[in-house]
Coordinates of C-alpha atoms and ligand atoms in Angstrom, one line a residue:
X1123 CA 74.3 105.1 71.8
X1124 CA 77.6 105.8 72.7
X1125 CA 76.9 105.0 76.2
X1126 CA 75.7 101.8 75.1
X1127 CA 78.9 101.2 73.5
X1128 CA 80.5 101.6 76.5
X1129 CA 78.9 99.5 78.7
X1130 CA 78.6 96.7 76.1
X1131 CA 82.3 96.9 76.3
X1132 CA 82.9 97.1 79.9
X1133 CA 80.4 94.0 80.3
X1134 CA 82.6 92.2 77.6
X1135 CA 86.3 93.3 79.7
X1136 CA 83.7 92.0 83.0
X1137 CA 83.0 88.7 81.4
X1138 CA 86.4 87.7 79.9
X1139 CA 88.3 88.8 83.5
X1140 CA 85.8 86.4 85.6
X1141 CA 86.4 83.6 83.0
X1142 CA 90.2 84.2 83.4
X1143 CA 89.9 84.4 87.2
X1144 CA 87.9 81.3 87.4
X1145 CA 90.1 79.6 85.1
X1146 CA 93.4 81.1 86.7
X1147 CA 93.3 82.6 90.3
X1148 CA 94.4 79.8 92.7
X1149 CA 95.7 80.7 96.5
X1150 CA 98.6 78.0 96.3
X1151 CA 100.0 79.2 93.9
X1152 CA 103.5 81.3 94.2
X1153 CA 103.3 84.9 94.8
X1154 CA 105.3 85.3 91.8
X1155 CA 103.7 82.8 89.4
X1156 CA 100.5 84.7 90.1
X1157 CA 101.2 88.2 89.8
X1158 CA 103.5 86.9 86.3
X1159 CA 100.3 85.5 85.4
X1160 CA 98.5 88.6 86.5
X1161 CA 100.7 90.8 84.2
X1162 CA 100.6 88.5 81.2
X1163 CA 97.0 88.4 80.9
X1164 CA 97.3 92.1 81.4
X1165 CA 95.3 92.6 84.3
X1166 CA 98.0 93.5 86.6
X1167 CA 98.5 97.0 85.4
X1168 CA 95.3 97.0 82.4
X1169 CA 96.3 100.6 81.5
X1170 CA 100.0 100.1 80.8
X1171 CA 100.4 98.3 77.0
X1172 CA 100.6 95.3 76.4
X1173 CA 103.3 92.7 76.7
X1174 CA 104.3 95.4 79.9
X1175 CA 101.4 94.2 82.0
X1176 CA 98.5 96.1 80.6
X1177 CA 96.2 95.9 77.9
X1178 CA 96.1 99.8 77.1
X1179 CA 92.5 99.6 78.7
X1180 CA 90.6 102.9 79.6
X1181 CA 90.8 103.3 83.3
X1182 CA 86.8 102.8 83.7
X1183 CA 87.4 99.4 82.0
X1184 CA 90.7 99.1 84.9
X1185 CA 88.2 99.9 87.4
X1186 CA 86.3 97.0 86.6
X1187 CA 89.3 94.2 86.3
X1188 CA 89.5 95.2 89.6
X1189 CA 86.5 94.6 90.9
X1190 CA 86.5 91.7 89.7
X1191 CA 89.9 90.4 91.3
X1192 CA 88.5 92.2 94.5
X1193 CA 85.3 90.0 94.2
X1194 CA 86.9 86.5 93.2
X1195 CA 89.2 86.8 96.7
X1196 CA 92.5 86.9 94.2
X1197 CA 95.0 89.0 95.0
X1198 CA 95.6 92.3 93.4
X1199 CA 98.8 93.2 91.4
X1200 CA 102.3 94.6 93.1
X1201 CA 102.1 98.0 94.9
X1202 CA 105.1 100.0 95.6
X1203 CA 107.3 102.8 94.6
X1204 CA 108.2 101.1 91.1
X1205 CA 104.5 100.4 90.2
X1206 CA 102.5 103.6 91.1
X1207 CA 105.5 105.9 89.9
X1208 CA 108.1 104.0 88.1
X1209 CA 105.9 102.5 85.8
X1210 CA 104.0 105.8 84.5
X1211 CA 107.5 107.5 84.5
X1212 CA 108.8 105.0 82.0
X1213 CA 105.5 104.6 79.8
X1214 CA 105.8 108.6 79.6
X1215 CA 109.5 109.7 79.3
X1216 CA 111.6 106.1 79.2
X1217 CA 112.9 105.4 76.1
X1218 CA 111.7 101.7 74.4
X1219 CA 115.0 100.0 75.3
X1220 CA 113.8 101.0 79.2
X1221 CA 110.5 100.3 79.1
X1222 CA 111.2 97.1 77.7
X1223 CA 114.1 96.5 80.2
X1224 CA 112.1 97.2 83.2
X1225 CA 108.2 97.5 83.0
X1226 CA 108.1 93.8 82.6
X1227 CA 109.3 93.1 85.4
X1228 CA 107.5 95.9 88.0
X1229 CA 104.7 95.0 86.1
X1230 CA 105.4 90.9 87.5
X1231 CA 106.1 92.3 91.0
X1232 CA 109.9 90.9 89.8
X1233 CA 111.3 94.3 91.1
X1234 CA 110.8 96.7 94.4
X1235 CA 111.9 100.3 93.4
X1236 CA 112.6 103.1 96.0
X1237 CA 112.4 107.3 95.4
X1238 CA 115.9 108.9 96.2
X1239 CA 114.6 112.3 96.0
X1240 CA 114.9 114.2 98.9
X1241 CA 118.2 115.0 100.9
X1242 CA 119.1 116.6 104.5
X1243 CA 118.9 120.1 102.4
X1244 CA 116.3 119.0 100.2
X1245 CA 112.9 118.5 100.2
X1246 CA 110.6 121.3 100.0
X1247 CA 113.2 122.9 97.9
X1248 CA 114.5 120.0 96.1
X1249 CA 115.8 121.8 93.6
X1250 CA 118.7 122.5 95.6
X1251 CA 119.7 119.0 95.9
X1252 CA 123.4 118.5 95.4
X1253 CA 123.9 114.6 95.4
X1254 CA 126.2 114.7 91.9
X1255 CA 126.7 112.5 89.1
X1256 CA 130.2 112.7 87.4
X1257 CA 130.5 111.1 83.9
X1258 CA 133.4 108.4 83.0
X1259 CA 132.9 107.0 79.7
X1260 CA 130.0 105.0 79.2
X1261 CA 128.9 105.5 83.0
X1262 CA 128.1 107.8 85.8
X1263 CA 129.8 107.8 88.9
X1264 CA 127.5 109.2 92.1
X1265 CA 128.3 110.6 95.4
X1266 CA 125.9 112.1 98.1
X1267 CA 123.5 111.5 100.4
X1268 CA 119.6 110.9 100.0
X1269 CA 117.1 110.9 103.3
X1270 CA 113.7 109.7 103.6
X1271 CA 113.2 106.8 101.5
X1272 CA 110.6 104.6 101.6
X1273 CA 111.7 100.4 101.0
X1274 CA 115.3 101.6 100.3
X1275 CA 116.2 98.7 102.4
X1276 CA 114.9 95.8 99.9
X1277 CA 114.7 98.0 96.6
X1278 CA 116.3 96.4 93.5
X1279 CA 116.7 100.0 92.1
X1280 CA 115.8 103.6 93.4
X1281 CA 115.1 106.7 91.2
X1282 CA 117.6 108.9 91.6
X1283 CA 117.5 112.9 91.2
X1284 CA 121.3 113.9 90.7
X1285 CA 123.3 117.5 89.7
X1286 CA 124.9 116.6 86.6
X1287 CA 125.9 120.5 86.0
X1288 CA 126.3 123.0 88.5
X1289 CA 127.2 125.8 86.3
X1290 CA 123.6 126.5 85.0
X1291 CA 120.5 127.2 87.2
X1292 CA 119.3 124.7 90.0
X1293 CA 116.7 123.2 88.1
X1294 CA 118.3 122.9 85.1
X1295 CA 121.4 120.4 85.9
X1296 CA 119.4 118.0 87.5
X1297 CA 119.5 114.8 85.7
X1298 CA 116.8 111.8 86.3
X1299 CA 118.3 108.0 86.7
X1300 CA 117.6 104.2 87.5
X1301 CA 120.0 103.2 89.7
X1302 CA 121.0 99.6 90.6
X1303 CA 121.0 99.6 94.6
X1304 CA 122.5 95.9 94.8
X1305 CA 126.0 97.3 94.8
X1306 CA 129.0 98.3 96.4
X1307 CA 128.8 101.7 97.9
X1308 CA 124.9 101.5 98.7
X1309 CA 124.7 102.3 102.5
X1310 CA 120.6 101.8 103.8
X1311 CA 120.3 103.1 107.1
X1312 CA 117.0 102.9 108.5
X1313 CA 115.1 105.8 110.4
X1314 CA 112.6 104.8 113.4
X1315 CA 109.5 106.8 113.4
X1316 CA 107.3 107.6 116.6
X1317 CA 104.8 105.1 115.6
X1318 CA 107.5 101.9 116.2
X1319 CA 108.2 101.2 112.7
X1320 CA 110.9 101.9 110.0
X1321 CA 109.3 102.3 107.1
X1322 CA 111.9 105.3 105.8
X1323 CA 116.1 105.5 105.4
X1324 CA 118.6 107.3 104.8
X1325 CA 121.2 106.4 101.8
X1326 CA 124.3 106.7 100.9
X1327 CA 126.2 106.4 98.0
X1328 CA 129.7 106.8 97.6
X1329 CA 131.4 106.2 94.1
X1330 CA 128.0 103.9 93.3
X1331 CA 128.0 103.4 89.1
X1332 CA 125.1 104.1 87.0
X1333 CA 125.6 103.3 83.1
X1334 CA 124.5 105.5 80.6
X1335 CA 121.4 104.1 79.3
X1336 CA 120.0 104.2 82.8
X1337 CA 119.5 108.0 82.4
X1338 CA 115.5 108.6 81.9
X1339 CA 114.8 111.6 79.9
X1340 CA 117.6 114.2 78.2
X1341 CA 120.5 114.8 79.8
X1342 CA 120.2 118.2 82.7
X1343 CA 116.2 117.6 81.7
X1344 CA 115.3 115.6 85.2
X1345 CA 113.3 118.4 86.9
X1346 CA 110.5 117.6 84.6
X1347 CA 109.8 114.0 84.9
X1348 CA 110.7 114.4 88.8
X1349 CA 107.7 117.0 88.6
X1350 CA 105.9 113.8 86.8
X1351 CA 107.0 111.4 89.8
X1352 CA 105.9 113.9 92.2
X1353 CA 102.4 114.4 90.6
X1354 CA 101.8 110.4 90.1
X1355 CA 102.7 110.2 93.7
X1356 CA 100.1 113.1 94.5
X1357 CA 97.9 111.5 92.8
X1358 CA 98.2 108.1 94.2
X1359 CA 98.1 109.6 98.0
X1360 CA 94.9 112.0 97.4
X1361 CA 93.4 109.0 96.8
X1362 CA 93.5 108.6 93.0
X1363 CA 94.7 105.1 92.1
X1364 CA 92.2 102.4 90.5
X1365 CA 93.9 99.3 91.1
X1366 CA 93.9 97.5 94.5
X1367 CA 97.6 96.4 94.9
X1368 CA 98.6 93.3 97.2
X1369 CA 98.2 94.5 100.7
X1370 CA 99.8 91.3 102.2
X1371 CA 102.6 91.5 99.6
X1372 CA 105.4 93.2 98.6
X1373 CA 107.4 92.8 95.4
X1374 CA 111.0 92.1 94.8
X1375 CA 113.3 89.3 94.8
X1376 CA 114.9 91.1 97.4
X1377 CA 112.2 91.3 100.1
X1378 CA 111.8 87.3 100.0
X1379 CA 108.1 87.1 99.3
X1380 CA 107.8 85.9 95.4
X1381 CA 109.0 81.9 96.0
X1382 CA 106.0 82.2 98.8
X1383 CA 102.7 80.1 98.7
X1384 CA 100.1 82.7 98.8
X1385 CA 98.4 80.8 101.2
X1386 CA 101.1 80.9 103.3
X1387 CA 101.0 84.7 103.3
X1388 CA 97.5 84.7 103.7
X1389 CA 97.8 82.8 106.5
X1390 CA 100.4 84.5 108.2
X1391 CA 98.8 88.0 107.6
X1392 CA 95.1 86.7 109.2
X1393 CA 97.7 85.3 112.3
X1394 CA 99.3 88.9 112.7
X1395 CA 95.4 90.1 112.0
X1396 CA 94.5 88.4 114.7
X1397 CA 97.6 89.7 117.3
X1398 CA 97.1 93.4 116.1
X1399 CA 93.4 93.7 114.1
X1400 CA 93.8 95.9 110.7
X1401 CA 90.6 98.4 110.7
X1402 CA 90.0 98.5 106.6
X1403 CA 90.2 102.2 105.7
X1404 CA 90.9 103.1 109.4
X1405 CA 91.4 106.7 107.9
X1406 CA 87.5 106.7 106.0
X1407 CA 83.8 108.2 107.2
X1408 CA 82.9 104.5 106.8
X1409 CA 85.5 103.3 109.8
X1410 CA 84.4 106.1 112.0
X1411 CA 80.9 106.0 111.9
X1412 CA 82.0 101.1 112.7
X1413 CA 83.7 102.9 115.4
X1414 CA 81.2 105.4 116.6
X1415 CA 78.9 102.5 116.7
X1416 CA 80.9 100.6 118.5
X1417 CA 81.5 103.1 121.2
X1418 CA 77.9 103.5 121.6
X1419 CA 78.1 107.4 120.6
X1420 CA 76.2 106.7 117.1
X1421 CA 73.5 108.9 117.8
X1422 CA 75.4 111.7 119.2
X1423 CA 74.2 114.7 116.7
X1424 CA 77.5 116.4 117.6
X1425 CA 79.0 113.1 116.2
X1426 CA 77.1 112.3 113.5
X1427 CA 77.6 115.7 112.3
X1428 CA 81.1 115.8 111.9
X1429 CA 81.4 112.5 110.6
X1430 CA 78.8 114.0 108.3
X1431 CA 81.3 116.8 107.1
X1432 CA 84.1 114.8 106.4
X1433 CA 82.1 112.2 104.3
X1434 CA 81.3 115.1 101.9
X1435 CA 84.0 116.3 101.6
X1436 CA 86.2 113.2 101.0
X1437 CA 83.2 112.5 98.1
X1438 CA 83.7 116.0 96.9
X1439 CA 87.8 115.0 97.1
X1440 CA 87.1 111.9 95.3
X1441 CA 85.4 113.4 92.4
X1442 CA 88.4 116.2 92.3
X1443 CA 90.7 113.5 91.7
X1444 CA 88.9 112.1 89.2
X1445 CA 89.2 115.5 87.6
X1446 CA 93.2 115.9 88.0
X1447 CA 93.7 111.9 85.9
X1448 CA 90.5 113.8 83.2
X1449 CA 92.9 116.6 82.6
X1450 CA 96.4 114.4 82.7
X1451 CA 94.5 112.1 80.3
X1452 CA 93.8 115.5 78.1
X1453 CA 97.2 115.9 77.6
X1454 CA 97.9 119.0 80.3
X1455 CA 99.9 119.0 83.6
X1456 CA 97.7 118.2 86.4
X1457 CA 99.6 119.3 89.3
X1458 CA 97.4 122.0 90.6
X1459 CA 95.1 119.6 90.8
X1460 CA 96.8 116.7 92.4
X1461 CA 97.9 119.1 94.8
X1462 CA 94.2 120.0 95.9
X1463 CA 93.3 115.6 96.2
X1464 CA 96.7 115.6 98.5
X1465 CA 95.9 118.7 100.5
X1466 CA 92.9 117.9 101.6
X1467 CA 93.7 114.1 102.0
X1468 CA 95.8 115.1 104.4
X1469 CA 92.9 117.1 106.0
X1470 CA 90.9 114.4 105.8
X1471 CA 93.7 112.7 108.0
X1472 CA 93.8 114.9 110.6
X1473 CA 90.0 114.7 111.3
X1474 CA 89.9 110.9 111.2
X1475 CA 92.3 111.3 114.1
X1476 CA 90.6 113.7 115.8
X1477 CA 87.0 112.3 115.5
X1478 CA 88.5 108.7 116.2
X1479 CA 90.5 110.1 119.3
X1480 CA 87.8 112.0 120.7
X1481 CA 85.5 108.7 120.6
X1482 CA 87.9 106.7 122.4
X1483 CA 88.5 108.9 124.9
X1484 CA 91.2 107.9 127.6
X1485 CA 91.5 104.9 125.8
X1486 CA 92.8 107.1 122.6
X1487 CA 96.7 107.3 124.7
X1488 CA 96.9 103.4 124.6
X1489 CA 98.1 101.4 122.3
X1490 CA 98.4 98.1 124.0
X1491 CA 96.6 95.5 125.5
X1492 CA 92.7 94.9 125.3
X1493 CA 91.7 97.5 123.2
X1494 CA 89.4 98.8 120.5
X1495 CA 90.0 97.6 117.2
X1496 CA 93.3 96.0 118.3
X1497 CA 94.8 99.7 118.5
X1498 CA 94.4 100.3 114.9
X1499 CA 93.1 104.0 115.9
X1500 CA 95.6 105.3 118.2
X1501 CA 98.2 103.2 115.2
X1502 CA 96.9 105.5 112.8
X1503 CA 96.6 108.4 115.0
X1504 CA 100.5 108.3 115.0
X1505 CA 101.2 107.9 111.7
X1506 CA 98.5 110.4 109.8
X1507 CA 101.0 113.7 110.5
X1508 CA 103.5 111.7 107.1
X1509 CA 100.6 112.6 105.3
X1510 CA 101.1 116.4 105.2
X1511 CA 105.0 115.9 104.8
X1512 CA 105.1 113.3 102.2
X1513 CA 105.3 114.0 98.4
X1514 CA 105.7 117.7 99.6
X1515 CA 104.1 119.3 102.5
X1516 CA 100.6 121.3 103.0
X1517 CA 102.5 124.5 102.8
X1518 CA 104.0 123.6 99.4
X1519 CA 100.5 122.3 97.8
X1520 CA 99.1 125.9 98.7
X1521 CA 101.6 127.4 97.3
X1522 CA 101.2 125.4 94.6
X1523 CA 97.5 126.1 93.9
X1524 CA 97.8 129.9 94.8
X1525 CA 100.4 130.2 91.9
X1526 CA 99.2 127.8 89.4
X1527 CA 95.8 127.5 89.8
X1528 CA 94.4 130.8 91.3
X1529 CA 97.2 133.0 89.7
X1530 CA 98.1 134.5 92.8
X1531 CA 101.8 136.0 92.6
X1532 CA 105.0 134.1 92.7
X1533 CA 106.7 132.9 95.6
X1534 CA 110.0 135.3 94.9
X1535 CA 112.7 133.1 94.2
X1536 CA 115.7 135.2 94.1
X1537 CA 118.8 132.2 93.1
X1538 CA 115.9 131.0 90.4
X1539 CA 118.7 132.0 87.1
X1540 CA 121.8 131.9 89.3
X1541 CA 124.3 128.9 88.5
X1542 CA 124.1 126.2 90.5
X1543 CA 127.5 126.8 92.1
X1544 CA 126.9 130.5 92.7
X1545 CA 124.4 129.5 95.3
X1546 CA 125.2 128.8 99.3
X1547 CA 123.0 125.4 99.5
X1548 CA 122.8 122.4 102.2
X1549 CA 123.2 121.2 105.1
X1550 CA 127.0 122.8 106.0
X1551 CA 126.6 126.0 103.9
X1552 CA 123.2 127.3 103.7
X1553 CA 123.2 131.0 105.4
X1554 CA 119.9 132.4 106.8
X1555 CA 117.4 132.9 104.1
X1556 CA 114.7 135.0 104.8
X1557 CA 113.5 135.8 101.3
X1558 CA 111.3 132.7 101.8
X1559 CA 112.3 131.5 98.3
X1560 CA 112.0 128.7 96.1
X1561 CA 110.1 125.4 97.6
X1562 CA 109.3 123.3 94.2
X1563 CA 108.0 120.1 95.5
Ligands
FAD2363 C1 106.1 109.1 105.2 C2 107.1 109.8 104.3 C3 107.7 109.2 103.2 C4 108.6 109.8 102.4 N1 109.1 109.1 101.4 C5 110.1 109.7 100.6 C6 110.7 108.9 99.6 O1 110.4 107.7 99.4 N2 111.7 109.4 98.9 C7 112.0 110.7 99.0 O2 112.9 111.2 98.3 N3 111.5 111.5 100.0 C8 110.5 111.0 100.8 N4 109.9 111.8 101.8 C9 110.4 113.1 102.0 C10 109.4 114.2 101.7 O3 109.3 114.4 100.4 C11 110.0 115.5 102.4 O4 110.0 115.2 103.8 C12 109.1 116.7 102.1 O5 109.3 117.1 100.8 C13 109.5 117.9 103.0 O6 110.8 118.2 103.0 P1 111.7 118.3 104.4 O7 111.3 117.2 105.2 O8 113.1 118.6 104.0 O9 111.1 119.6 105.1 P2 111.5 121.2 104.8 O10 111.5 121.4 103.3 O11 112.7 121.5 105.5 O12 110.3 121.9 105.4 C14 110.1 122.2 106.8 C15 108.9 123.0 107.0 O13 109.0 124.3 106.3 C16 107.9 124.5 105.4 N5 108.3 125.2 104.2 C17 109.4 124.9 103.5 N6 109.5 125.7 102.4 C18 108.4 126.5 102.5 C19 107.9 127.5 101.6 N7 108.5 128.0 100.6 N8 106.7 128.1 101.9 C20 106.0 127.7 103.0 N9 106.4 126.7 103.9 C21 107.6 126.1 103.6 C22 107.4 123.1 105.1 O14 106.0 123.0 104.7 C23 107.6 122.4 106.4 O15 106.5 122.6 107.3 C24 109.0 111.1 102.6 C25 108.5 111.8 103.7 C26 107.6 111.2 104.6 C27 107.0 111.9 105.8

């Protein structure tokens, strides 16, 4: 009966998203009339309430508005930094002034946000960051550096971990902000990867002002909700997500796209398709086994086999992430179990590398030219290793699920209740540690 209920309900979300679709989605429209149209329907973001994008849907009855936007051709909400984490961080610890400042507007695609998180001495241990926040009047005044961040160079706004006291423990004088980034003192400096691109920076931010209000969560209280940030990211990267964000788009006034004719942008992204083809889900079973066809080694039982293995256990992955959003949705902290989705979605990485290397053979070193797939292999290939660094490394998820999920013993951590100030941190001071203490990403 209840069942019933369910799908009675689900058919009636089905039927009243393809009416609006039919009556709505239209490829000359603007990026950013659609994706405001999107959000005010609230089917851009269907979990998130409404009036902010969402509808405060279940996320079965998410799953099926997008669907349905995947099977009328439209194009799915914003993606980015602000949406997946953001967003939730808001909803969850933003206060209604904040929420109603900002959701809005990720929610529209309106706004690109960036993750200022880690630093040169900071990442596995990011509790040991010491970019600081000094308070004048009714604002903050921040100086340091951040590293690693992803679309720093067209953000709107980055959330920023900062040391607002020094003179209590590590993780308790980190504060959690919203900074503006379209300011004086903002330095982006873009990092070049192996693969070609520069999808990361570094920042820097010398006397750069962030009032008051912006300050998410209780003063000295940030470690939490960056724990929250770090578990929606998780999340997100083990493979968690229901919604289908823009692939062809990114949000943000600042990265030029929202006054663009989505045909346009289609148009443009089948031209670079064409130059340099995209393999959908180059990292899946599904896209090795295209490939393994194509290579004519389909019916190689060594093949076959492993392609076999890591199609169970990306299923078995999938239904363990499912599991982690069950027990967030329960109410308890799911980071043990985000940990296990990212951990072994970084496994599943590696293998899609090495089974799609070993099938291309000497053709697997080039990435130029008249190849397979446009390159989109040996493109992946190079890229895959982020996946066991970002949003904290394999070693860090282990430890992670050996503590907190097996009960195995505690790292030992021996500056855990020492001030801040006590400790030798960073870059210029750290000294030899070889206590192997403290990584908290
Ligand atoms: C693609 C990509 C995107 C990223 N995007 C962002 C972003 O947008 N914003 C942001 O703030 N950061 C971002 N990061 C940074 C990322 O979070 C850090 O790189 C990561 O947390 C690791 O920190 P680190 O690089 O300083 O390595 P380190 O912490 O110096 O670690 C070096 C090595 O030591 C190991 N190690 C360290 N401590 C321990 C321990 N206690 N036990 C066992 N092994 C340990 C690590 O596993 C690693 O192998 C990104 C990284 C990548 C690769």
């Amino acid at each position: 009966m209840i069942h019933d209920q369910n799908s009675d309900l689900l058919d009636e979300v089905r039927a009243e998203v393809r009416t609006w679709l039919k009556e709505n989605w239209q490829v000359n429209l603007l990026l950013g009339e659609w994706w405001q149209l999107l959000a005010d329907a609230g089917f851009a973001f269907p979990t998130w309430p409404a009036g902010m994008g969402g509808r405060k849907t279940r996320r079965e009855a998410a799953k099926v508005i997008t669907e349905e936007i995947g099977r009328a051709g439209a194009l799915g909400p914003p993606g980015g930094v602000g949406q997946m984490i953001g967003g939730p961080i808001l909803l969850e610890f933003g206060t209604e002034e904040q929420r109603r400042r900002w959701v809005p507007a990720l929610a529209a695609g309106a706004e690109s946000w960036c993750q200022l998180f880690s630093e040169p001495g900071a990442g596995s241990d990011l509790a040991g960051l010491q970019l600081r926040a000094e308070r004048d009047g009714d604002r903050w005044v921040v100086n340091g550096q951040k590293l690693w961040s992803r679309e720093a160079e067209t953000a709107e706004r980055g959330l920023l971990l900062a040391r607002t006291d020094s003179s209590v423990p590590k993780r308790k004088g980190i504060s959690y902000f919203v900074v503006d980034l379209d300011q004086d003192g903002v330095e982006v400096r873009p990092i070049r990867q192996m693969n070609g691109r520069a999808t990361f920076n570094e920042v820097f931010l010398t006397d750069v002002v962030v009032p008051a209000e912006n300050l998410v969560g209780a003063l000295g209280q940030g470690w939490p909700v960056a724990q929250a940030s770090l578990m929606y990211e998780r999340l997100e990267v083990g493979g968690g997500g229901v919604l289908r964000p823009a692939r062809i788009a990114s949000p943000g006034r600042r990265g030029g796209m929202l006054d663009r004719r989505i045909s346009d942008l289609v148009e443009e992204s089948r031209r670079a398709e064409r130059e340099r083809p995209v393999v959908p889900g180059v990292r899946t079973p599904a896209a090795m086994t295209r490939l393994a066809r194509d290579v004519g080694k389909n019916q190689d039982p060594l093949v076959r086999q492993r392609i076999a293995a890591m199609h169970a256990m990306s299923e078995a992955n999938r239904m363990r992430v499912r599991q982690a959003r069950a027990v967030r949705r329960r109410g308890r902290e799911a980071g043990p179990e985000a940990s296990m989705g990212k951990l072994v979605s970084s496994e599943l990485g590696r293998e899609a590398r090495d089974i799609s290397l070993s099938l291309l053979g000497a053709e697997g070193m080039v990435t130029e030219g008249d190849i397979t797939a446009g390159g989109a292999f040996q493109q992946m290939a190079l890229s895959v290793q982020s996946l066991s660094i970002a949003g904290g490394t394999d070693e860090i998820q282990r430890n992670l699920i050996g503590e907190r999920l097996l009960g195995l013993p505690r790292e030992p951590e021996v500056d855990r209740d020492a001030p801040f100030h006590q400790l030798r941190v960073g870059t210029q001071e750290k000294e030899p540690d070889d206590s192997g203490a403290g990584p908290r990403r």
